[in-house]
Short mmCIF file of N, CA, C and O in Angstrom, two decimals:
data_model
loop_
_atom_site.label_atom_id
_atom_site.label_comp_id
_atom_site.label_asym_id
_atom_site.label_seq_id
_atom_site.Cartn_x
_atom_site.Cartn_y
_atom_site.Cartn_z
N MET A 1 14.26 -6.42 24.77
CA MET A 1 14.75 -5.27 24.03
C MET A 1 15.31 -5.70 22.68
O MET A 1 15.11 -5.01 21.68
N ASN A 2 16.01 -6.84 22.65
CA ASN A 2 16.58 -7.32 21.39
C ASN A 2 15.50 -7.65 20.38
O ASN A 2 15.68 -7.41 19.19
N ASN A 3 14.38 -8.21 20.87
CA ASN A 3 13.30 -8.55 19.95
C ASN A 3 12.71 -7.30 19.29
O ASN A 3 12.37 -7.33 18.11
N LEU A 4 12.61 -6.23 20.05
CA LEU A 4 12.10 -4.97 19.50
C LEU A 4 13.06 -4.42 18.45
O LEU A 4 12.63 -3.96 17.38
N LEU A 5 14.35 -4.47 18.72
CA LEU A 5 15.33 -3.98 17.76
C LEU A 5 15.32 -4.81 16.49
O LEU A 5 15.40 -4.27 15.38
N ILE A 6 15.22 -6.12 16.64
CA ILE A 6 15.17 -7.00 15.47
C ILE A 6 13.91 -6.71 14.67
O ILE A 6 13.94 -6.66 13.42
N PHE A 7 12.78 -6.51 15.35
CA PHE A 7 11.54 -6.16 14.66
C PHE A 7 11.69 -4.85 13.89
O PHE A 7 11.28 -4.76 12.73
N LEU A 8 12.28 -3.84 14.52
CA LEU A 8 12.45 -2.54 13.86
C LEU A 8 13.37 -2.65 12.65
O LEU A 8 13.11 -2.05 11.60
N ILE A 9 14.43 -3.43 12.77
CA ILE A 9 15.35 -3.61 11.65
C ILE A 9 14.64 -4.29 10.48
O ILE A 9 14.75 -3.84 9.34
N LYS A 10 13.89 -5.34 10.77
CA LYS A 10 13.16 -6.03 9.70
C LYS A 10 12.08 -5.14 9.11
O LYS A 10 11.84 -5.15 7.90
N PHE A 11 11.40 -4.37 9.97
CA PHE A 11 10.35 -3.48 9.49
C PHE A 11 10.91 -2.43 8.54
O PHE A 11 10.35 -2.17 7.48
N ILE A 12 12.02 -1.82 8.91
CA ILE A 12 12.66 -0.81 8.05
C ILE A 12 13.09 -1.43 6.73
O ILE A 12 12.89 -0.84 5.66
N ASP A 13 13.65 -2.62 6.79
CA ASP A 13 14.10 -3.30 5.58
C ASP A 13 12.92 -3.60 4.65
O ASP A 13 12.97 -3.32 3.45
N ILE A 14 11.85 -4.15 5.19
CA ILE A 14 10.67 -4.48 4.38
C ILE A 14 10.00 -3.22 3.85
O ILE A 14 9.57 -3.18 2.70
N LEU A 15 9.93 -2.18 4.67
CA LEU A 15 9.33 -0.92 4.22
C LEU A 15 10.11 -0.32 3.06
O LEU A 15 9.51 0.16 2.09
N SER A 16 11.43 -0.37 3.11
CA SER A 16 12.23 0.17 2.01
C SER A 16 12.03 -0.64 0.74
O SER A 16 11.97 -0.09 -0.35
N ILE A 17 11.91 -1.96 0.87
CA ILE A 17 11.65 -2.81 -0.29
C ILE A 17 10.30 -2.47 -0.91
O ILE A 17 10.17 -2.33 -2.13
N ILE A 18 9.28 -2.31 -0.08
CA ILE A 18 7.94 -1.99 -0.57
C ILE A 18 7.93 -0.63 -1.26
O ILE A 18 7.34 -0.47 -2.33
N LEU A 19 8.58 0.36 -0.66
CA LEU A 19 8.63 1.69 -1.28
C LEU A 19 9.34 1.64 -2.63
O LEU A 19 8.90 2.28 -3.60
N ASN A 20 10.43 0.88 -2.72
CA ASN A 20 11.13 0.74 -3.99
C ASN A 20 10.25 0.06 -5.04
O ASN A 20 10.26 0.45 -6.21
N LEU A 21 9.49 -0.96 -4.63
CA LEU A 21 8.57 -1.62 -5.57
C LEU A 21 7.49 -0.66 -6.06
O LEU A 21 7.13 -0.68 -7.24
N PHE A 22 6.99 0.18 -5.18
CA PHE A 22 5.99 1.16 -5.57
C PHE A 22 6.59 2.16 -6.57
O PHE A 22 5.93 2.55 -7.54
N ILE A 23 7.82 2.55 -6.35
CA ILE A 23 8.47 3.48 -7.28
C ILE A 23 8.67 2.82 -8.64
O ILE A 23 8.40 3.43 -9.68
N PHE A 24 9.10 1.56 -8.65
CA PHE A 24 9.25 0.85 -9.93
C PHE A 24 7.90 0.71 -10.63
O PHE A 24 7.82 0.84 -11.86
N ALA A 25 6.85 0.44 -9.86
CA ALA A 25 5.51 0.33 -10.46
C ALA A 25 5.09 1.67 -11.07
O ALA A 25 4.49 1.71 -12.15
N ARG A 26 5.42 2.75 -10.39
CA ARG A 26 5.07 4.07 -10.93
C ARG A 26 5.87 4.37 -12.20
O ARG A 26 5.34 4.97 -13.15
N ILE A 27 7.13 3.95 -12.25
CA ILE A 27 7.92 4.12 -13.46
C ILE A 27 7.28 3.35 -14.61
O ILE A 27 7.13 3.88 -15.72
N LEU A 28 6.89 2.11 -14.36
CA LEU A 28 6.26 1.30 -15.41
C LEU A 28 4.93 1.92 -15.85
O LEU A 28 4.61 1.91 -17.05
N MET A 29 4.17 2.45 -14.90
CA MET A 29 2.90 3.10 -15.26
C MET A 29 3.15 4.32 -16.14
O MET A 29 2.40 4.56 -17.09
N SER A 30 4.21 5.07 -15.86
CA SER A 30 4.48 6.25 -16.67
C SER A 30 4.94 5.85 -18.07
O SER A 30 4.64 6.53 -19.04
N TRP A 31 5.66 4.74 -18.19
CA TRP A 31 6.08 4.26 -19.51
C TRP A 31 4.88 3.75 -20.32
O TRP A 31 4.82 3.92 -21.53
N MET A 32 3.94 3.11 -19.63
CA MET A 32 2.76 2.58 -20.34
C MET A 32 1.87 3.71 -20.84
O MET A 32 1.25 3.58 -21.89
N SER A 33 1.80 4.79 -20.09
CA SER A 33 0.92 5.88 -20.51
C SER A 33 1.51 6.66 -21.67
O SER A 33 0.80 7.11 -22.55
N MET A 34 2.85 6.83 -21.69
CA MET A 34 3.56 7.53 -22.77
C MET A 34 2.89 8.84 -23.16
O MET A 34 2.69 9.14 -24.33
N GLY A 35 2.51 9.64 -22.16
CA GLY A 35 1.94 10.95 -22.42
C GLY A 35 0.43 10.95 -22.58
O GLY A 35 -0.19 11.99 -22.54
N ARG A 36 -0.17 9.78 -22.77
CA ARG A 36 -1.62 9.71 -22.89
C ARG A 36 -2.24 9.72 -21.50
O ARG A 36 -1.62 9.29 -20.54
N VAL A 37 -3.45 10.18 -21.41
CA VAL A 37 -4.16 10.17 -20.14
C VAL A 37 -4.82 8.81 -19.99
O VAL A 37 -5.66 8.42 -20.79
N LEU A 38 -4.40 8.08 -18.98
CA LEU A 38 -4.97 6.77 -18.70
C LEU A 38 -5.67 6.80 -17.36
O LEU A 38 -5.25 7.50 -16.45
N SER A 39 -6.71 6.02 -17.26
CA SER A 39 -7.37 5.87 -15.98
C SER A 39 -6.47 5.02 -15.08
O SER A 39 -6.10 3.91 -15.45
N LEU A 40 -6.10 5.55 -13.96
CA LEU A 40 -5.16 4.84 -13.09
C LEU A 40 -5.80 3.67 -12.36
O LEU A 40 -5.14 2.71 -12.03
N GLY A 41 -7.08 3.76 -12.11
CA GLY A 41 -7.73 2.73 -11.32
C GLY A 41 -7.33 2.86 -9.86
O GLY A 41 -6.58 3.75 -9.46
N LYS A 42 -7.84 1.95 -9.05
CA LYS A 42 -7.56 2.03 -7.61
C LYS A 42 -6.11 1.71 -7.28
O LYS A 42 -5.49 2.38 -6.46
N ILE A 43 -5.56 0.71 -7.94
CA ILE A 43 -4.17 0.33 -7.66
C ILE A 43 -3.23 1.45 -8.10
O ILE A 43 -2.30 1.81 -7.38
N GLY A 44 -3.48 2.01 -9.27
CA GLY A 44 -2.66 3.11 -9.75
C GLY A 44 -2.76 4.33 -8.85
O GLY A 44 -1.77 5.03 -8.63
N ALA A 45 -3.96 4.58 -8.34
CA ALA A 45 -4.15 5.72 -7.43
C ALA A 45 -3.39 5.50 -6.13
O ALA A 45 -2.79 6.44 -5.58
N ILE A 46 -3.37 4.27 -5.63
CA ILE A 46 -2.63 3.97 -4.40
C ILE A 46 -1.13 4.16 -4.64
O ILE A 46 -0.42 4.76 -3.83
N ILE A 47 -0.64 3.65 -5.78
CA ILE A 47 0.77 3.80 -6.11
C ILE A 47 1.13 5.28 -6.21
O ILE A 47 2.16 5.72 -5.69
N PHE A 48 0.27 6.05 -6.86
CA PHE A 48 0.52 7.48 -6.99
C PHE A 48 0.52 8.16 -5.62
O PHE A 48 1.38 8.98 -5.32
N ASP A 49 -0.47 7.82 -4.77
CA ASP A 49 -0.57 8.45 -3.45
C ASP A 49 0.62 8.12 -2.54
O ASP A 49 1.01 8.94 -1.70
N VAL A 50 1.20 6.93 -2.70
CA VAL A 50 2.34 6.55 -1.87
C VAL A 50 3.62 7.21 -2.37
O VAL A 50 4.44 7.67 -1.57
N THR A 51 3.80 7.27 -3.68
CA THR A 51 5.07 7.76 -4.22
C THR A 51 5.13 9.27 -4.39
O THR A 51 6.23 9.84 -4.36
N GLU A 52 4.02 9.92 -4.56
CA GLU A 52 4.05 11.36 -4.82
C GLU A 52 4.68 12.18 -3.69
O GLU A 52 5.47 13.08 -3.97
N PRO A 53 4.40 11.91 -2.41
CA PRO A 53 5.09 12.68 -1.36
C PRO A 53 6.61 12.50 -1.39
O PRO A 53 7.36 13.44 -1.12
N ILE A 54 7.07 11.31 -1.75
CA ILE A 54 8.50 11.06 -1.85
C ILE A 54 9.08 11.85 -3.01
O ILE A 54 10.11 12.52 -2.89
N PHE A 55 8.40 11.79 -4.16
CA PHE A 55 8.88 12.51 -5.34
C PHE A 55 8.86 14.02 -5.12
O PHE A 55 9.72 14.73 -5.60
N ARG A 56 7.87 14.49 -4.39
CA ARG A 56 7.74 15.93 -4.15
C ARG A 56 8.95 16.48 -3.39
O ARG A 56 9.36 17.61 -3.60
N LEU A 57 9.53 15.64 -2.51
CA LEU A 57 10.74 16.07 -1.78
C LEU A 57 11.89 16.36 -2.73
O LEU A 57 12.66 17.31 -2.53
N PHE A 58 12.01 15.56 -3.80
CA PHE A 58 13.15 15.66 -4.70
C PHE A 58 12.88 16.53 -5.92
O PHE A 58 13.81 16.91 -6.62
N ARG A 59 11.64 16.85 -6.17
CA ARG A 59 11.34 17.69 -7.33
C ARG A 59 11.72 19.15 -7.11
O ARG A 59 11.65 19.95 -8.04
N ARG A 60 12.12 19.49 -5.92
CA ARG A 60 12.60 20.86 -5.65
C ARG A 60 13.94 21.10 -6.33
O ARG A 60 14.34 22.24 -6.52
N PHE A 61 14.63 20.02 -6.65
CA PHE A 61 15.96 20.12 -7.24
C PHE A 61 15.87 19.84 -8.74
O PHE A 61 15.00 19.09 -9.18
N PRO A 62 16.75 20.41 -9.52
CA PRO A 62 16.72 20.15 -10.98
C PRO A 62 17.25 18.76 -11.29
O PRO A 62 18.46 18.55 -11.42
N LEU A 63 16.36 17.80 -11.41
CA LEU A 63 16.75 16.41 -11.63
C LEU A 63 16.29 15.91 -13.00
O LEU A 63 16.00 14.73 -13.17
N ARG A 64 16.21 16.80 -13.96
CA ARG A 64 15.82 16.41 -15.31
C ARG A 64 17.02 16.55 -16.23
O ARG A 64 17.73 17.54 -16.20
N VAL A 65 17.21 15.54 -17.06
CA VAL A 65 18.24 15.56 -18.08
C VAL A 65 17.50 15.39 -19.40
O VAL A 65 17.09 14.29 -19.76
N GLY A 66 17.28 16.49 -20.09
CA GLY A 66 16.47 16.44 -21.30
C GLY A 66 15.05 16.07 -20.94
O GLY A 66 14.40 16.74 -20.15
N MET A 67 14.58 14.99 -21.51
CA MET A 67 13.22 14.53 -21.21
C MET A 67 13.19 13.48 -20.11
O MET A 67 12.13 12.99 -19.74
N ILE A 68 14.34 13.13 -19.58
CA ILE A 68 14.42 12.07 -18.57
C ILE A 68 14.38 12.70 -17.18
O ILE A 68 15.18 13.57 -16.84
N ASP A 69 13.45 12.21 -16.37
CA ASP A 69 13.31 12.66 -14.99
C ASP A 69 14.07 11.67 -14.10
O ASP A 69 13.75 10.48 -14.06
N LEU A 70 15.06 12.16 -13.39
CA LEU A 70 15.88 11.31 -12.53
C LEU A 70 15.34 11.22 -11.11
O LEU A 70 15.96 10.59 -10.25
N THR A 71 14.19 11.82 -10.85
CA THR A 71 13.61 11.82 -9.51
C THR A 71 13.41 10.41 -8.96
O THR A 71 13.78 10.16 -7.80
N PRO A 72 12.85 9.45 -9.73
CA PRO A 72 12.70 8.11 -9.15
C PRO A 72 14.02 7.45 -8.77
O PRO A 72 14.11 6.81 -7.72
N MET A 73 15.05 7.63 -9.58
CA MET A 73 16.34 7.04 -9.27
C MET A 73 16.93 7.65 -8.00
O MET A 73 17.45 6.93 -7.14
N VAL A 74 16.84 8.96 -7.86
CA VAL A 74 17.36 9.63 -6.67
C VAL A 74 16.54 9.20 -5.44
O VAL A 74 17.10 8.99 -4.36
N ALA A 75 15.23 9.04 -5.60
CA ALA A 75 14.39 8.60 -4.49
C ALA A 75 14.76 7.19 -4.04
O ALA A 75 14.84 6.92 -2.83
N ILE A 76 15.01 6.30 -4.98
CA ILE A 76 15.41 4.93 -4.62
C ILE A 76 16.75 4.94 -3.89
O ILE A 76 16.91 4.25 -2.87
N ILE A 77 17.69 5.71 -4.38
CA ILE A 77 19.00 5.79 -3.73
C ILE A 77 18.85 6.36 -2.32
O ILE A 77 19.46 5.86 -1.36
N ALA A 78 18.03 7.40 -2.17
CA ALA A 78 17.84 8.01 -0.85
C ALA A 78 17.15 7.05 0.12
O ALA A 78 17.54 6.96 1.30
N ILE A 79 16.14 6.33 -0.36
CA ILE A 79 15.45 5.36 0.50
C ILE A 79 16.42 4.27 0.96
O ILE A 79 16.44 3.90 2.13
N ASP A 80 17.22 3.77 0.04
CA ASP A 80 18.20 2.73 0.40
C ASP A 80 19.24 3.26 1.39
O ASP A 80 19.60 2.59 2.35
N PHE A 81 19.71 4.49 1.15
CA PHE A 81 20.70 5.08 2.04
C PHE A 81 20.15 5.26 3.45
O PHE A 81 20.78 4.87 4.44
N VAL A 82 18.96 5.84 3.56
CA VAL A 82 18.36 6.09 4.88
C VAL A 82 18.05 4.78 5.59
O VAL A 82 18.30 4.64 6.79
N SER A 83 17.51 3.81 4.85
CA SER A 83 17.18 2.54 5.51
C SER A 83 18.45 1.82 5.99
O SER A 83 18.47 1.30 7.11
N GLN A 84 19.51 1.82 5.18
CA GLN A 84 20.75 1.18 5.62
C GLN A 84 21.38 1.92 6.79
O GLN A 84 21.96 1.30 7.70
N LEU A 85 21.28 3.23 6.79
CA LEU A 85 21.79 4.03 7.91
C LEU A 85 21.04 3.69 9.19
O LEU A 85 21.65 3.44 10.24
N LEU A 86 19.71 3.66 9.12
CA LEU A 86 18.91 3.33 10.31
C LEU A 86 19.17 1.91 10.78
O LEU A 86 19.28 1.66 11.99
N ILE A 87 19.30 0.98 9.85
CA ILE A 87 19.56 -0.41 10.22
C ILE A 87 20.92 -0.53 10.89
O ILE A 87 21.07 -1.24 11.89
N SER A 88 21.91 0.16 10.37
CA SER A 88 23.24 0.07 10.99
C SER A 88 23.27 0.72 12.37
O SER A 88 23.93 0.22 13.29
N ILE A 89 22.52 1.79 12.54
CA ILE A 89 22.44 2.42 13.87
C ILE A 89 21.75 1.51 14.85
O ILE A 89 22.20 1.31 15.98
N LEU A 90 20.62 0.91 14.43
CA LEU A 90 19.90 -0.01 15.32
C LEU A 90 20.72 -1.27 15.62
O LEU A 90 20.63 -1.83 16.71
N SER A 91 21.51 -1.70 14.66
CA SER A 91 22.32 -2.91 14.84
C SER A 91 23.39 -2.72 15.90
O SER A 91 23.83 -3.69 16.53
N THR A 92 23.83 -1.50 16.10
CA THR A 92 24.86 -1.26 17.11
C THR A 92 24.33 -1.50 18.53
O THR A 92 25.11 -1.76 19.44
N PHE A 93 23.01 -1.40 18.69
CA PHE A 93 22.42 -1.61 20.01
C PHE A 93 22.15 -3.07 20.32
O PHE A 93 21.82 -3.42 21.46
N LEU A 94 22.27 -3.94 19.31
CA LEU A 94 22.09 -5.37 19.55
C LEU A 94 23.32 -5.93 20.25
O LEU A 94 24.45 -5.59 19.93
N VAL A 95 23.09 -6.76 21.21
CA VAL A 95 24.21 -7.35 21.96
C VAL A 95 24.48 -8.74 21.47
O VAL A 95 23.71 -9.49 21.09
#
């Protein structure tokens, strides 16, 4: 049972790191495009497909300050919060 809990804790931690990296990559892609239409390619399409459902959750709220979209920052904070919450809950079951 402990091995399963340790696996789940590590999996959640690695998944949150990967999601945060994808969000940072999407931020960099948006800065490189600077309003121009760029071909995303396969890697860009994967990054978009992974991050868009996360961003869609937060775009329901007014998270724009002028021209700055705070959605990625809120998404990173939410991912970190949820992952740390799940890790702390799972850690309580470790003996």
